Amino acid sequence: MDDYYFMNKKVVFLDIDGTFRDPVYGIPDSAVKAVENARKNGHIVIICTGRTMGLIPDDIDKNVFDGFIAGGGCHIEYCGKTIFDSEISSDRILKMCNGLDRLGISYRIETQKSVYMTPDMADKLGFLGCTADMNSELRQMTAVNNKFQFRYTIDDYRKNPVSASKICTLSREKDFNDILSIADGYYTIKHSDAKNSIVNTEIIQQGCDKGSAINRMADYLKIDPNVCISFGDSMNDVDMFAASGFSAAMANGEKKLIEKADMVCPHIMEDGLYKGFKKIGLI
């Protein structure tokens, strides 16, 4: 695509959980309308999620979007064509699992098609339930309508280990430094949940964060990242914001992310995405 096309057109990146879709209440009709109208106006709209492609909820119509960044940045596709894919090898996943097991840390492994979790992780998520004041990453893990929740155990994974997009842990704050030691050499994203005094952490490949993925997409489209606009709500969107020319956080998002945004949209369930699109002239 040439520079002239992008003089007035933008490439928009949307997180899923807490931004385009609420983990409990689903997708607001206004959010779908915002995406459809933005594309009619010539803008490109791309999902940028921590979920793997196989874990994207069934209520999301993939035909509504021009492309997908999944697994936090380890998988990128545009118009149905995969342009980047990189995962953590099964050997390295198992090595981290052994370390987490020794410390008694609850965790889950996310592959392209399945989620595997420790029994205590399943117990804790079931106990916590899903509440509105959780960060969106924890909400999607605890949501009762998560189609992969509690299906496979770590023992199942050990019987047939495969490469994975990431490991997610659930722990107390005091255990976070130990998790960092086990994840040495990998990129970690920390989410805090003050109400429950817990920390949920994502462990992914170095160079496979959302920001790096946006830069890869910009290179593929041969565009300046300044024409990119990002909408997000949690701390795994920080790098996405940094890589974009303009960033917008949802009012229901994590406070630390909101502080870094160029604009704050209303709550997701108050037509926040639609109003944000309208305010900056995408629709």
mmCIF file of N, CA and C in Angstrom, residues 12-72:
data_model
loop_
_atom_site.group_PDB
_atom_site.id
_atom_site.type_symbol
_atom_site.label_atom_id
_atom_site.label_comp_id
_atom_site.label_asym_id
_atom_site.label_seq_id
_atom_site.Cartn_x
_atom_site.Cartn_y
_atom_site.Cartn_z
ATOM 1 N N VAL A 12 -6.016 0.404 12.894
ATOM 2 C CA VAL A 12 -6.507 0.375 14.275
ATOM 3 C C VAL A 12 -6.300 -1.014 14.867
ATOM 4 N N PHE A 13 -5.717 -1.071 16.057
ATOM 5 C CA PHE A 13 -5.469 -2.330 16.757
ATOM 6 C C PHE A 13 -6.343 -2.384 18.009
ATOM 7 N N LEU A 14 -7.080 -3.479 18.143
ATOM 8 C CA LEU A 14 -8.019 -3.635 19.255
ATOM 9 C C LEU A 14 -7.688 -4.852 20.111
ATOM 10 N N ASP A 15 -7.563 -4.641 21.401
ATOM 11 C CA ASP A 15 -7.526 -5.763 22.329
ATOM 12 C C ASP A 15 -8.931 -6.380 22.365
ATOM 13 N N ILE A 16 -9.027 -7.638 22.803
ATOM 14 C CA ILE A 16 -10.348 -8.263 22.901
ATOM 15 C C ILE A 16 -10.964 -8.040 24.282
ATOM 16 N N ASP A 17 -10.428 -8.722 25.292
ATOM 17 C CA ASP A 17 -11.050 -8.748 26.617
ATOM 18 C C ASP A 17 -10.976 -7.398 27.317
ATOM 19 N N GLY A 18 -12.140 -6.825 27.585
ATOM 20 C CA GLY A 18 -12.201 -5.542 28.265
ATOM 21 C C GLY A 18 -12.195 -4.357 27.324
ATOM 22 N N THR A 19 -11.972 -4.602 26.026
ATOM 23 C CA THR A 19 -11.924 -3.515 25.046
ATOM 24 C C THR A 19 -12.993 -3.691 23.970
ATOM 25 N N PHE A 20 -12.926 -4.799 23.238
ATOM 26 C CA PHE A 20 -13.939 -5.098 22.229
ATOM 27 C C PHE A 20 -15.031 -5.995 22.801
ATOM 28 N N ARG A 21 -14.650 -6.826 23.754
ATOM 29 C CA ARG A 21 -15.576 -7.815 24.300
ATOM 30 C C ARG A 21 -15.436 -7.884 25.816
ATOM 31 N N ASP A 22 -16.558 -7.890 26.514
ATOM 32 C CA ASP A 22 -16.540 -8.092 27.960
ATOM 33 C C ASP A 22 -16.559 -9.595 28.230
ATOM 34 N N PRO A 23 -15.669 -10.096 29.098
ATOM 35 C CA PRO A 23 -15.596 -11.543 29.354
ATOM 36 C C PRO A 23 -16.885 -12.171 29.857
ATOM 37 N N VAL A 24 -17.763 -11.371 30.455
ATOM 38 C CA VAL A 24 -19.013 -11.898 30.993
ATOM 39 C C VAL A 24 -20.207 -11.546 30.107
ATOM 40 N N TYR A 25 -20.305 -10.285 29.731
ATOM 41 C CA TYR A 25 -21.494 -9.806 29.020
ATOM 42 C C TYR A 25 -21.377 -9.903 27.495
ATOM 43 N N GLY A 26 -20.203 -10.232 27.004
ATOM 44 C CA GLY A 26 -20.037 -10.398 25.569
ATOM 45 C C GLY A 26 -19.705 -9.113 24.835
ATOM 46 N N ILE A 27 -20.027 -9.061 23.554
ATOM 47 C CA ILE A 27 -19.652 -7.944 22.686
ATOM 48 C C ILE A 27 -20.806 -6.952 22.563
ATOM 49 N N PRO A 28 -20.590 -5.697 22.919
ATOM 50 C CA PRO A 28 -21.645 -4.698 22.708
ATOM 51 C C PRO A 28 -21.923 -4.543 21.211
ATOM 52 N N ASP A 29 -23.180 -4.422 20.842
ATOM 53 C CA ASP A 29 -23.528 -4.228 19.432
ATOM 54 C C ASP A 29 -22.828 -3.003 18.850
ATOM 55 N N SER A 30 -22.673 -1.990 19.692
ATOM 56 C CA SER A 30 -22.043 -0.749 19.222
ATOM 57 C C SER A 30 -20.576 -0.957 18.846
ATOM 58 N N ALA A 31 -19.907 -1.928 19.492
ATOM 59 C CA ALA A 31 -18.499 -2.193 19.171
ATOM 60 C C ALA A 31 -18.373 -2.788 17.775
ATOM 61 N N VAL A 32 -19.252 -3.721 17.451
ATOM 62 C CA VAL A 32 -19.257 -4.307 16.106
ATOM 63 C C VAL A 32 -19.566 -3.232 15.073
ATOM 64 N N LYS A 33 -20.530 -2.383 15.383
ATOM 65 C CA LYS A 33 -20.906 -1.296 14.476
ATOM 66 C C LYS A 33 -19.732 -0.351 14.250
ATOM 67 N N ALA A 34 -18.974 -0.068 15.300
ATOM 68 C CA ALA A 34 -17.815 0.822 15.187
ATOM 69 C C ALA A 34 -16.784 0.253 14.222
ATOM 70 N N VAL A 35 -16.495 -1.038 14.360
ATOM 71 C CA VAL A 35 -15.505 -1.682 13.490
ATOM 72 C C VAL A 35 -15.992 -1.701 12.046
ATOM 73 N N GLU A 36 -17.237 -2.086 11.848
ATOM 74 C CA GLU A 36 -17.787 -2.170 10.488
ATOM 75 C C GLU A 36 -17.784 -0.805 9.808
ATOM 76 N N ASN A 37 -18.161 0.240 10.524
ATOM 77 C CA ASN A 37 -18.201 1.573 9.940
ATOM 78 C C ASN A 37 -16.807 2.120 9.672
ATOM 79 N N ALA A 38 -15.857 1.813 10.560
ATOM 80 C CA ALA A 38 -14.481 2.262 10.349
ATOM 81 C C ALA A 38 -13.902 1.628 9.083
ATOM 82 N N ARG A 39 -14.165 0.366 8.887
ATOM 83 C CA ARG A 39 -13.676 -0.311 7.677
ATOM 84 C C ARG A 39 -14.353 0.241 6.425
ATOM 85 N N LYS A 40 -15.634 0.581 6.528
ATOM 86 C CA LYS A 40 -16.330 1.196 5.393
ATOM 87 C C LYS A 40 -15.688 2.537 5.027
ATOM 88 N N ASN A 41 -15.129 3.201 6.027
ATOM 89 C CA ASN A 41 -14.461 4.478 5.795
ATOM 90 C C ASN A 41 -13.021 4.305 5.310
ATOM 91 N N GLY A 42 -12.610 3.050 5.103
ATOM 92 C CA GLY A 42 -11.293 2.790 4.537
ATOM 93 C C GLY A 42 -10.193 2.496 5.529
ATOM 94 N N HIS A 43 -10.528 2.488 6.818
ATOM 95 C CA HIS A 43 -9.515 2.186 7.825
ATOM 96 C C HIS A 43 -9.331 0.672 7.944
ATOM 97 N N ILE A 44 -8.158 0.258 8.365
ATOM 98 C CA ILE A 44 -7.860 -1.154 8.598
ATOM 99 C C ILE A 44 -8.015 -1.431 10.088
ATOM 100 N N VAL A 45 -8.723 -2.493 10.447
ATOM 101 C CA VAL A 45 -8.948 -2.822 11.859
ATOM 102 C C VAL A 45 -8.432 -4.233 12.137
ATOM 103 N N ILE A 46 -7.552 -4.337 13.128
ATOM 104 C CA ILE A 46 -6.867 -5.593 13.428
ATOM 105 C C ILE A 46 -7.014 -5.922 14.916
ATOM 106 N N ILE A 47 -7.392 -7.139 15.213
ATOM 107 C CA ILE A 47 -7.430 -7.614 16.608
ATOM 108 C C ILE A 47 -5.996 -7.810 17.094
ATOM 109 N N CYS A 48 -5.725 -7.365 18.332
ATOM 110 C CA CYS A 48 -4.401 -7.554 18.937
ATOM 111 C C CYS A 48 -4.631 -8.077 20.354
ATOM 112 N N THR A 49 -4.539 -9.393 20.521
ATOM 113 C CA THR A 49 -4.962 -10.037 21.762
ATOM 114 C C THR A 49 -3.898 -10.944 22.373
ATOM 115 N N GLY A 50 -4.005 -11.134 23.662
ATOM 116 C CA GLY A 50 -3.145 -12.102 24.328
ATOM 117 C C GLY A 50 -3.622 -13.524 24.104
ATOM 118 N N ARG A 51 -4.860 -13.683 23.682
ATOM 119 C CA ARG A 51 -5.401 -15.017 23.399
ATOM 120 C C ARG A 51 -4.736 -15.603 22.157
ATOM 121 N N THR A 52 -4.596 -16.925 22.147
ATOM 122 C CA THR A 52 -4.149 -17.590 20.922
ATOM 123 C C THR A 52 -5.324 -17.649 19.956
ATOM 124 N N MET A 53 -5.045 -17.947 18.677
ATOM 125 C CA MET A 53 -6.115 -17.977 17.685
ATOM 126 C C MET A 53 -7.210 -18.969 18.071
ATOM 127 N N GLY A 54 -6.802 -20.111 18.622
ATOM 128 C CA GLY A 54 -7.780 -21.133 18.999
ATOM 129 C C GLY A 54 -8.634 -20.751 20.188
ATOM 130 N N LEU A 55 -8.200 -19.766 20.966
ATOM 131 C CA LEU A 55 -8.933 -19.357 22.160
ATOM 132 C C LEU A 55 -9.761 -18.095 21.943
ATOM 133 N N ILE A 56 -9.768 -17.600 20.719
ATOM 134 C CA ILE A 56 -10.630 -16.449 20.430
ATOM 135 C C ILE A 56 -12.082 -16.915 20.509
ATOM 136 N N PRO A 57 -12.914 -16.220 21.284
ATOM 137 C CA PRO A 57 -14.296 -16.667 21.506
ATOM 138 C C PRO A 57 -15.100 -16.835 20.211
ATOM 139 N N ASP A 58 -16.031 -17.751 20.251
ATOM 140 C CA ASP A 58 -16.843 -18.048 19.075
ATOM 141 C C ASP A 58 -17.725 -16.883 18.642
ATOM 142 N N ASP A 59 -18.037 -15.974 19.577
ATOM 143 C CA ASP A 59 -18.925 -14.869 19.207
ATOM 144 C C ASP A 59 -18.208 -13.753 18.448
ATOM 145 N N ILE A 60 -16.919 -13.900 18.231
ATOM 146 C CA ILE A 60 -16.186 -12.922 17.424
ATOM 147 C C ILE A 60 -16.144 -13.400 15.977
ATOM 148 N N ASP A 61 -16.750 -12.642 15.079
ATOM 149 C CA ASP A 61 -16.774 -12.952 13.656
ATOM 150 C C ASP A 61 -15.450 -12.499 13.039
ATOM 151 N N LYS A 62 -14.616 -13.454 12.681
ATOM 152 C CA LYS A 62 -13.294 -13.111 12.161
ATOM 153 C C LYS A 62 -13.352 -12.371 10.834
ATOM 154 N N ASN A 63 -14.481 -12.463 10.147
ATOM 155 C CA ASN A 63 -14.624 -11.749 8.877
ATOM 156 C C ASN A 63 -14.811 -10.247 9.068
ATOM 157 N N VAL A 64 -15.067 -9.828 10.309
ATOM 158 C CA VAL A 64 -15.264 -8.410 10.596
ATOM 159 C C VAL A 64 -13.934 -7.656 10.604
ATOM 160 N N PHE A 65 -12.804 -8.408 10.727
ATOM 161 C CA PHE A 65 -11.500 -7.782 10.893
ATOM 162 C C PHE A 65 -10.576 -8.061 9.705
ATOM 163 N N ASP A 66 -9.600 -7.158 9.535
ATOM 164 C CA ASP A 66 -8.634 -7.315 8.446
ATOM 165 C C ASP A 66 -7.492 -8.250 8.820
ATOM 166 N N GLY A 67 -7.228 -8.380 10.100
ATOM 167 C CA GLY A 67 -6.121 -9.225 10.519
ATOM 168 C C GLY A 67 -6.159 -9.511 12.006
ATOM 169 N N PHE A 68 -5.211 -10.343 12.439
ATOM 170 C CA PHE A 68 -5.143 -10.755 13.840
ATOM 171 C C PHE A 68 -3.705 -10.816 14.325
ATOM 172 N N ILE A 69 -3.484 -10.270 15.518
ATOM 173 C CA ILE A 69 -2.260 -10.495 16.279
ATOM 174 C C ILE A 69 -2.711 -11.278 17.498
ATOM 175 N N ALA A 70 -2.176 -12.477 17.674
ATOM 176 C CA ALA A 70 -2.653 -13.362 18.746
ATOM 177 C C ALA A 70 -1.493 -13.870 19.588
ATOM 178 N N GLY A 71 -1.846 -14.476 20.730
ATOM 179 C CA GLY A 71 -0.812 -15.005 21.622
ATOM 180 C C GLY A 71 0.082 -13.930 22.196
ATOM 181 N N GLY A 72 -0.444 -12.702 22.287
ATOM 182 C CA GLY A 72 0.353 -11.601 22.825
ATOM 183 C C GLY A 72 1.352 -11.040 21.839
#
